[in-house]
Short mmCIF file of C-alpha atoms in Angstrom, two decimals:
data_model
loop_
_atom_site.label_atom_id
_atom_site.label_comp_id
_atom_site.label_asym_id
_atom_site.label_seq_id
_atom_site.Cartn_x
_atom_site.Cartn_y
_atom_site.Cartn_z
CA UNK A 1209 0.00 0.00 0.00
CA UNK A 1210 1.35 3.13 -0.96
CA UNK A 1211 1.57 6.66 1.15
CA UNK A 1212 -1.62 8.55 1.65
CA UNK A 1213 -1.61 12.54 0.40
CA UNK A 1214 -4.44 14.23 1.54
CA UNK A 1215 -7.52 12.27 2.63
CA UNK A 1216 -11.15 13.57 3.32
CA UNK A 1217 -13.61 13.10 6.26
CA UNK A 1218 -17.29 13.11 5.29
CA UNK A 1219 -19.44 14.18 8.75
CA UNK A 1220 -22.67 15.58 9.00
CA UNK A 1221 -25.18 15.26 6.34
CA UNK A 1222 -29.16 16.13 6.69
CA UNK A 1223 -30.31 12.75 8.58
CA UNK A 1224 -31.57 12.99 12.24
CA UNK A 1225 -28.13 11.79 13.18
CA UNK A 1226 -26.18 15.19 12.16
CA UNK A 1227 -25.03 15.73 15.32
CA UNK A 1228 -23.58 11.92 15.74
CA UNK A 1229 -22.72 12.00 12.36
CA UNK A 1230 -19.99 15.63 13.00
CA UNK A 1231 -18.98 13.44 16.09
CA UNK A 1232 -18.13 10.93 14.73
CA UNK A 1233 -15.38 12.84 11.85
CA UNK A 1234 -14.09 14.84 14.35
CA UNK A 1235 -12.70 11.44 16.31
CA UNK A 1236 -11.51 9.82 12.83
CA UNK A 1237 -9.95 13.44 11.48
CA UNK A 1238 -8.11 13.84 14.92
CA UNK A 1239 -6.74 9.92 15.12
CA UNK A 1240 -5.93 10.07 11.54
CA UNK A 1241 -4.16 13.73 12.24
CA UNK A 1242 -2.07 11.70 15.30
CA UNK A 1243 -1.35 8.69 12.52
CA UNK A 1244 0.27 11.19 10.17
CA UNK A 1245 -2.51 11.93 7.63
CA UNK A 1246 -3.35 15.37 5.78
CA UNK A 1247 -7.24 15.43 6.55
CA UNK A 1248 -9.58 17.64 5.56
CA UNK A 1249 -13.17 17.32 6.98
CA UNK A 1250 -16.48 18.13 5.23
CA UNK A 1251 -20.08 18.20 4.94
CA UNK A 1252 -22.33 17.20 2.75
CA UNK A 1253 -23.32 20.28 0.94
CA UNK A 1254 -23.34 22.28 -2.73
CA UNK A 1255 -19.75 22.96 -2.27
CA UNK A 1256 -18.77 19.12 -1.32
CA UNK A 1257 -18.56 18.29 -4.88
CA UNK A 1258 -16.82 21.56 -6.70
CA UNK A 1259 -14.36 21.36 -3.99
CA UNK A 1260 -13.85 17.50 -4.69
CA UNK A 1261 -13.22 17.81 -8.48
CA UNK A 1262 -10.54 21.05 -7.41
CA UNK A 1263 -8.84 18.92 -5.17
CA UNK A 1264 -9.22 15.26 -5.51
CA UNK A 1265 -8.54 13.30 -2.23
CA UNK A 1266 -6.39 10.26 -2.70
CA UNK A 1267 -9.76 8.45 -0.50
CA UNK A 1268 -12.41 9.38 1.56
CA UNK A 1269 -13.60 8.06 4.93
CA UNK A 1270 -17.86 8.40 5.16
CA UNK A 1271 -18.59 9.13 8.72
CA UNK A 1272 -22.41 10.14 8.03
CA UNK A 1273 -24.49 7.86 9.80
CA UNK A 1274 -28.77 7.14 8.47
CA UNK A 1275 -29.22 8.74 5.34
CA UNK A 1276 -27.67 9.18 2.07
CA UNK A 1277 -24.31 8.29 4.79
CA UNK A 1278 -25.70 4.49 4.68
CA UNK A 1279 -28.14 4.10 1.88
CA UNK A 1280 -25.58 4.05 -0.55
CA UNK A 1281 -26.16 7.69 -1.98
CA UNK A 1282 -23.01 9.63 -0.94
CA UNK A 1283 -21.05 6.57 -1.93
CA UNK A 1284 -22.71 6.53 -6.04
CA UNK A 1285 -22.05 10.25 -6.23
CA UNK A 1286 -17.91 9.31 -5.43
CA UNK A 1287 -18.29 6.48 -7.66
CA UNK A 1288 -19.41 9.21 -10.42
CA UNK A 1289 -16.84 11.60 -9.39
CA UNK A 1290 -13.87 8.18 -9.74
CA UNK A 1291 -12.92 9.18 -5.87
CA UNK A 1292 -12.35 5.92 -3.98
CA UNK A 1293 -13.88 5.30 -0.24
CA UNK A 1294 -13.78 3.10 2.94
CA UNK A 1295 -16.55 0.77 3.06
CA UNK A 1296 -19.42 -0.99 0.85
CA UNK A 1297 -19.97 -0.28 -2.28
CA UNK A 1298 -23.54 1.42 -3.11
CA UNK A 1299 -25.40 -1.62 -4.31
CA UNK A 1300 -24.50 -3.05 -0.77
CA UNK A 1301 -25.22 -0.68 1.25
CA UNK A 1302 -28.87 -0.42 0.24
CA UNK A 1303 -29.58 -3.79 1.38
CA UNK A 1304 -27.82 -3.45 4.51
CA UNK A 1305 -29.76 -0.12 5.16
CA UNK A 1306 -33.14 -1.50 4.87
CA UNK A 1307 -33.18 -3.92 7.93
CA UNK A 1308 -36.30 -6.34 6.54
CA UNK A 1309 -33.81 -7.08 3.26
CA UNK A 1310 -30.90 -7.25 5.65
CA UNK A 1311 -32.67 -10.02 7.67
CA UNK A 1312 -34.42 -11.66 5.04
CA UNK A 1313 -30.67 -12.19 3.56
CA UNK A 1314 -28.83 -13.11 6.67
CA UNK A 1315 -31.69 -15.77 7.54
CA UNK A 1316 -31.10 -17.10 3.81
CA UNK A 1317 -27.60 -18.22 5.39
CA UNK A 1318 -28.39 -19.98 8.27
CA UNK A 1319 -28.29 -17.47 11.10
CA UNK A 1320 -30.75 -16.97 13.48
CA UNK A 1321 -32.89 -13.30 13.37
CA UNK A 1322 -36.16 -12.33 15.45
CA UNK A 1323 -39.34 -13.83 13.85
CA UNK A 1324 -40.55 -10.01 12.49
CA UNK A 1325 -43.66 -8.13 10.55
CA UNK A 1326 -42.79 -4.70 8.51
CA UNK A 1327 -45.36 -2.54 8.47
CA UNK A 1328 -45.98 0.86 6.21
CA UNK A 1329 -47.50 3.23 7.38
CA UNK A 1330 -50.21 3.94 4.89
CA UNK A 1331 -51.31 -0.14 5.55
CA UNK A 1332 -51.05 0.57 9.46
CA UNK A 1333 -53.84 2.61 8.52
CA UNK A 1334 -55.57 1.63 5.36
CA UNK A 1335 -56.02 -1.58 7.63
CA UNK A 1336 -57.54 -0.34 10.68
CA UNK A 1337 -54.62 0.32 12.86
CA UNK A 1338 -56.29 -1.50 16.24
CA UNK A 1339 -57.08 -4.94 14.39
CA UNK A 1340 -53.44 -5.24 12.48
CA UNK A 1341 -51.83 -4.28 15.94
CA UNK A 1342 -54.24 -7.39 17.75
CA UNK A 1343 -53.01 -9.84 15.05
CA UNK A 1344 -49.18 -8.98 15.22
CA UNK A 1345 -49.15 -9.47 19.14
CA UNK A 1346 -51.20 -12.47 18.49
CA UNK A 1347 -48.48 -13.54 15.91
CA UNK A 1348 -45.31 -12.46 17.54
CA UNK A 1349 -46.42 -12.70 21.38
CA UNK A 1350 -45.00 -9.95 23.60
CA UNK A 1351 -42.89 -8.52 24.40
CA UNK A 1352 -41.86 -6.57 20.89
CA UNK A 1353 -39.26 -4.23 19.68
CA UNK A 1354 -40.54 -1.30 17.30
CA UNK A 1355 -37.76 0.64 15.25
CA UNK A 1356 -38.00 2.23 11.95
CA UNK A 1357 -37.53 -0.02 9.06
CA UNK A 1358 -34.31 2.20 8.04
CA UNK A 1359 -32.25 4.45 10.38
CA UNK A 1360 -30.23 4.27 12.95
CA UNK A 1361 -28.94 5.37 16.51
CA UNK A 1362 -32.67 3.83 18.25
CA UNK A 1363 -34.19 7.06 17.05
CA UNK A 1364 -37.75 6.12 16.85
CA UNK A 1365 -37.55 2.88 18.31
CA UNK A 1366 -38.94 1.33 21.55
CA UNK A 1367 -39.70 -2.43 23.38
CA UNK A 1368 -43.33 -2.99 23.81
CA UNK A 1369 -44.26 -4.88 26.93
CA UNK A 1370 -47.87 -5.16 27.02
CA UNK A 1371 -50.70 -4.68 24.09
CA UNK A 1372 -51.47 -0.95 25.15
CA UNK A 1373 -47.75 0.33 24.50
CA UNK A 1374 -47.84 -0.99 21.03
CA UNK A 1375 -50.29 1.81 19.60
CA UNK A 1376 -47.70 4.53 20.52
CA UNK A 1377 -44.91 2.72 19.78
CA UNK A 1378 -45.86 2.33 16.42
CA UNK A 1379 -46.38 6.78 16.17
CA UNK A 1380 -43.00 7.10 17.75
CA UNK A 1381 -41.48 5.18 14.92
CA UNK A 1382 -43.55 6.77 11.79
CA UNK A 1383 -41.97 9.87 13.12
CA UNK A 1384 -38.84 8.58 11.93
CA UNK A 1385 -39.64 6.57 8.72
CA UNK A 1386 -42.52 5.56 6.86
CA UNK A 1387 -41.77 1.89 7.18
CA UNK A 1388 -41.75 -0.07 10.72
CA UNK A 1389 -40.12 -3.61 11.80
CA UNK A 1390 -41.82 -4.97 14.59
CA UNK A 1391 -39.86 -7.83 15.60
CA UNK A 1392 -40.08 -10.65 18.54
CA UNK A 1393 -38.22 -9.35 21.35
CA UNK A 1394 -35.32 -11.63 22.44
CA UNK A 1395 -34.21 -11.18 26.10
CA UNK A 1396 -30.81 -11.51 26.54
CA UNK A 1397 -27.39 -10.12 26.62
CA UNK A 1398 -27.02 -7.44 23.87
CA UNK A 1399 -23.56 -6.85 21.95
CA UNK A 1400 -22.48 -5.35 18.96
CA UNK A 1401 -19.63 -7.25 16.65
CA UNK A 1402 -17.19 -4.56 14.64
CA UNK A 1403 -15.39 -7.02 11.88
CA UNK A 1404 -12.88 -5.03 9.47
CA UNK A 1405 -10.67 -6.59 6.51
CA UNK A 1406 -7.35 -5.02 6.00
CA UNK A 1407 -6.69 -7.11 2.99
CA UNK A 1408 -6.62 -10.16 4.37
CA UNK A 1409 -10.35 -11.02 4.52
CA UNK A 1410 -12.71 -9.62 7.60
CA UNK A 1411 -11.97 -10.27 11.04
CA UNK A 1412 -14.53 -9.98 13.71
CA UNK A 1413 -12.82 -7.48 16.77
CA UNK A 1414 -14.18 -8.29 20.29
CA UNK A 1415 -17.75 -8.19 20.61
CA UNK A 1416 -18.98 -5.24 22.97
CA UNK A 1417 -21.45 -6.08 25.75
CA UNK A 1418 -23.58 -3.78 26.48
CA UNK A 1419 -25.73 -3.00 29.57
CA UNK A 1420 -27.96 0.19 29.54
CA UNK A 1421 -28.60 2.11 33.11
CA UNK A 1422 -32.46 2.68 31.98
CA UNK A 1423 -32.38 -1.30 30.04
CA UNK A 1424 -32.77 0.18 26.76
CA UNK A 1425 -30.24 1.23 24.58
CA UNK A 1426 -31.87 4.04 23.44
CA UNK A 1427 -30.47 7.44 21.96
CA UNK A 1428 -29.85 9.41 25.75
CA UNK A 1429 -27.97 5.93 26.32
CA UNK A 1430 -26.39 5.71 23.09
CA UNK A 1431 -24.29 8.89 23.63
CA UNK A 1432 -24.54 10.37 26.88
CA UNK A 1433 -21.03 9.62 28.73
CA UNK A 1434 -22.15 7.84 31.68
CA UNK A 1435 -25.70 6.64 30.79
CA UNK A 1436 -24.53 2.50 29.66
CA UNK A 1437 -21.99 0.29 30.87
CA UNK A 1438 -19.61 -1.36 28.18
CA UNK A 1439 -17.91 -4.29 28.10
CA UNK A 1440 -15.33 -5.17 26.03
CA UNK A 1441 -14.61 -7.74 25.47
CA UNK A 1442 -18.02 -9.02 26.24
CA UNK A 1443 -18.59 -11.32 29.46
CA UNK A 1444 -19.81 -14.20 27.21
CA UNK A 1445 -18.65 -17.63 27.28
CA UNK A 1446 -15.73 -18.56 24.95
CA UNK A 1447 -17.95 -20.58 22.52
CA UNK A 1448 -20.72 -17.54 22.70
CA UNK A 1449 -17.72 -15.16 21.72
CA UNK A 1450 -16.97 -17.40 18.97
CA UNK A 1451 -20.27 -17.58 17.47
CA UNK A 1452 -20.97 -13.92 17.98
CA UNK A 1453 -17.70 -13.59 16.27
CA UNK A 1454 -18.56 -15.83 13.27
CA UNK A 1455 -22.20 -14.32 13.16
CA UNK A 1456 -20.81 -11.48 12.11
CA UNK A 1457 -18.38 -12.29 9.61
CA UNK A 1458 -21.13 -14.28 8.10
CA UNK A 1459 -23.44 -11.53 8.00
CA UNK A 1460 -21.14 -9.04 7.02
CA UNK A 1461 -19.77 -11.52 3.93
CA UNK A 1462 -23.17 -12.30 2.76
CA UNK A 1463 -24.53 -8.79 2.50
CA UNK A 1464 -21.11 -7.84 0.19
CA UNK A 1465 -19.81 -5.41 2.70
CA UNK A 1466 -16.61 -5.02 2.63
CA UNK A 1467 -13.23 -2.97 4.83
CA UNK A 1468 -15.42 -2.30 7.68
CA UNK A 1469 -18.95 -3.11 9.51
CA UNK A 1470 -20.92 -3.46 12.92
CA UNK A 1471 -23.25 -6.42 13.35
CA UNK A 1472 -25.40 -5.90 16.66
CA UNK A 1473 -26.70 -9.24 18.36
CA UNK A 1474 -28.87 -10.68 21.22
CA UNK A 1475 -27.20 -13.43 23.00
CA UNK A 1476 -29.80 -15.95 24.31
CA UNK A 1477 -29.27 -18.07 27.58
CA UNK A 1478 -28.05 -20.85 25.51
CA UNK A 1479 -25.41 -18.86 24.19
CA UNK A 1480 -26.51 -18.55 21.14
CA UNK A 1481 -26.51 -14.90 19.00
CA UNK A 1482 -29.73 -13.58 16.88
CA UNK A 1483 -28.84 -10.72 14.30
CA UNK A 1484 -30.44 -7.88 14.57
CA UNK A 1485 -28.75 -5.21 12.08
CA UNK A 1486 -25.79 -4.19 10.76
CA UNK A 1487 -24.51 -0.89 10.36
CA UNK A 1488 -21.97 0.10 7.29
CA UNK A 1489 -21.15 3.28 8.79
CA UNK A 1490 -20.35 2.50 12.19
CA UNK A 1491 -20.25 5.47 15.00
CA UNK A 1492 -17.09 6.23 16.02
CA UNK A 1493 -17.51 8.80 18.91
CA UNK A 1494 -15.81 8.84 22.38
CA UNK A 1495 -18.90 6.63 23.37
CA UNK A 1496 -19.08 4.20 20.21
CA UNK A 1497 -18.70 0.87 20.20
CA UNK A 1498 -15.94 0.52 17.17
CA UNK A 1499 -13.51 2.17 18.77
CA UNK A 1500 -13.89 0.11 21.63
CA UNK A 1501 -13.93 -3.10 20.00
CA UNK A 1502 -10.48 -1.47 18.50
CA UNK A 1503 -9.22 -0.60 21.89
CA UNK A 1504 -10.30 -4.41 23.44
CA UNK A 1505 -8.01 -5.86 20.61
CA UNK A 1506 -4.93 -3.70 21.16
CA UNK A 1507 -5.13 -2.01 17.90
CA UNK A 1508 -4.69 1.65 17.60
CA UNK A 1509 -7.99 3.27 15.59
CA UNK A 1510 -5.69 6.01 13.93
CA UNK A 1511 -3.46 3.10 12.69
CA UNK A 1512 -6.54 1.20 11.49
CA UNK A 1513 -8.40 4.21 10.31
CA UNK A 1514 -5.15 4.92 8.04
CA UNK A 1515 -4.90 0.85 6.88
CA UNK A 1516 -8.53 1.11 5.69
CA UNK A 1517 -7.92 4.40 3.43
CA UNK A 1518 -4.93 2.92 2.14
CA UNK A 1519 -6.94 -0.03 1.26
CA UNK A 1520 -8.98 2.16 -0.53
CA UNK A 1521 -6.78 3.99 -2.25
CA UNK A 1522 -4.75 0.83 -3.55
CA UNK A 1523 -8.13 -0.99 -4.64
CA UNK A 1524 -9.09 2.06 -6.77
CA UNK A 1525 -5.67 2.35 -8.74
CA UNK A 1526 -5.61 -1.22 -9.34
CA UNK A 1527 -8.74 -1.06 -11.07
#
């Protein structure tokens, strides 16, 4: 892999996770600045792509999270403008985006996923909103998780304990997407799964446990210092790390991702992991669970921020 010249940060963006999103590329613009790299960070705006064909970066690291950051958008428009990036390719990252594909596809592979319904909003009403809701709980049983069909960061999602929560459950999500997964909720320990591939095919880091204050890992506990407990590695049992581990390579293989991805999991009490998502654009804030995963394998994230560009870089020239 060759030297890196200058390098650009993509942060911001117009999804509800901005403010993540700028969080995020400030951490990977100042570890990248302490491994040695020219950075320049931007957002998404009229000027992103004038200033791109004046000054072409040798690659670009997307740090946008929900969005055009994950739906594969950003990532066409630097195909079209020949500027080579970390991560999936655009085709990818639509499936991974849309959680129902994402499932559907991991399933088709053997792993285990919640049983699930995805519901539209115009059906959740076209329907009759109180007789679909009576014949999912029948379906699914109780207790449910609710989350937006695409997004990120728990925004708009919720767990659903008894019958009578469902009804708002189901508002709170439409307020972040038109589409909702309600999916059997699996009690258990939760963990997320960071697997990266420097070259020499992916590699699942140490899975992240984690344990909410409130028991929901929710936005607040997301990225409020202090709000969740982290493990890492994860207190799981050395053939639960192992199939955590391999979950996630799986998933990550069959959904043609590629340099770097998050798989988050439910561990059951027999050990065994159920998908849930994954995420192509991983947070990488002072509270996010890559850099962690980094941290709990003795890797240094400016080092592995820098390998991934240059892996980039290299697979653009040689095609």
């Amino acid at each position: 892999m060759g030297e890196l010249g200058h390098v650009l940060v993509l942060a911001g963006g117009l999804s509800y996770e901005r403010e993540v999103s700028l969080r995020s590329g400030r951490r990977v613009s100042e570890v990248l600045r302490a491994a040695g790299v020219d950075v320049e960070t931007r957002d998404t705006d009229a000027s992103l792509v004038p200033t791109v064909l004046a000054d072409r970066p040798d690659a670009v690291f997307v740090t946008l999270h929900g969005g055009a950051g994950e739906d594969g958008a950003i990532r066409s428009v630097l195909e079209l403008l020949n500027v080579p990036y970390v991560g999936a390719d655009p085709d990818a990252c639509r499936v991974a985006f849309d959680k129902p594909t994402a499932k559907a596809v991991v399933r088709s592979v053997g792993l285990r996923t919640p049983d699930s319904i995805t519901l539209p909003k115009e059906t959740f009403h076209d329907l009759g909103a109180s007789v679909v809701l009576g014949r999912i709980v029948d379906h699914l049983g109780l207790p449910l998780f609710v989350k937006p069909a695409r997004g990120g960061s728990a925004l708009g999602a919720s767990i659903v304990r008894t019958a009578e929560e469902l009804p708002a459950a189901m508002v709170g999500c439409f307020a972040y997407g038109d589409t909702a997964l309600i999916e059997r909720c699996i009690e258990g320990v939760e963990v997320a799964v960071s697997v990266v591939d420097l070259g020499d095919g992916p590699v699942a880091l140490p899975a992240v446990e984690i344990v909410p204050d409130e028991g929901v890992y929710d936005y607040a506990a997301r990225y409020t210092a202090g709000h969740t407990e982290f493990f890492a590695p994860a207190r799981l049992s050395e053939a639960a790390a192992a199939a955590c581990a391999e979950t996630a390579v799986t998933a990550h293989t069959a959904l043609g991702l590629r340099d770097i991805s998050r798989t988050d999991l439910i561990v059951d009490a027999t050990g065994a992991p159920h998908f849930l998502e994954v995420n192509v654009a991983p947070g990488m804030t002072e509270t996010s669970l890559l850099p962690m995963a980094v941290e709990a394998a003795g890797r240094d994230l400016g080092t592995l921020c820098r390998g991934l560009l240059e892996i980039a870089a290299t697979r653009h020239s040689s095609t």
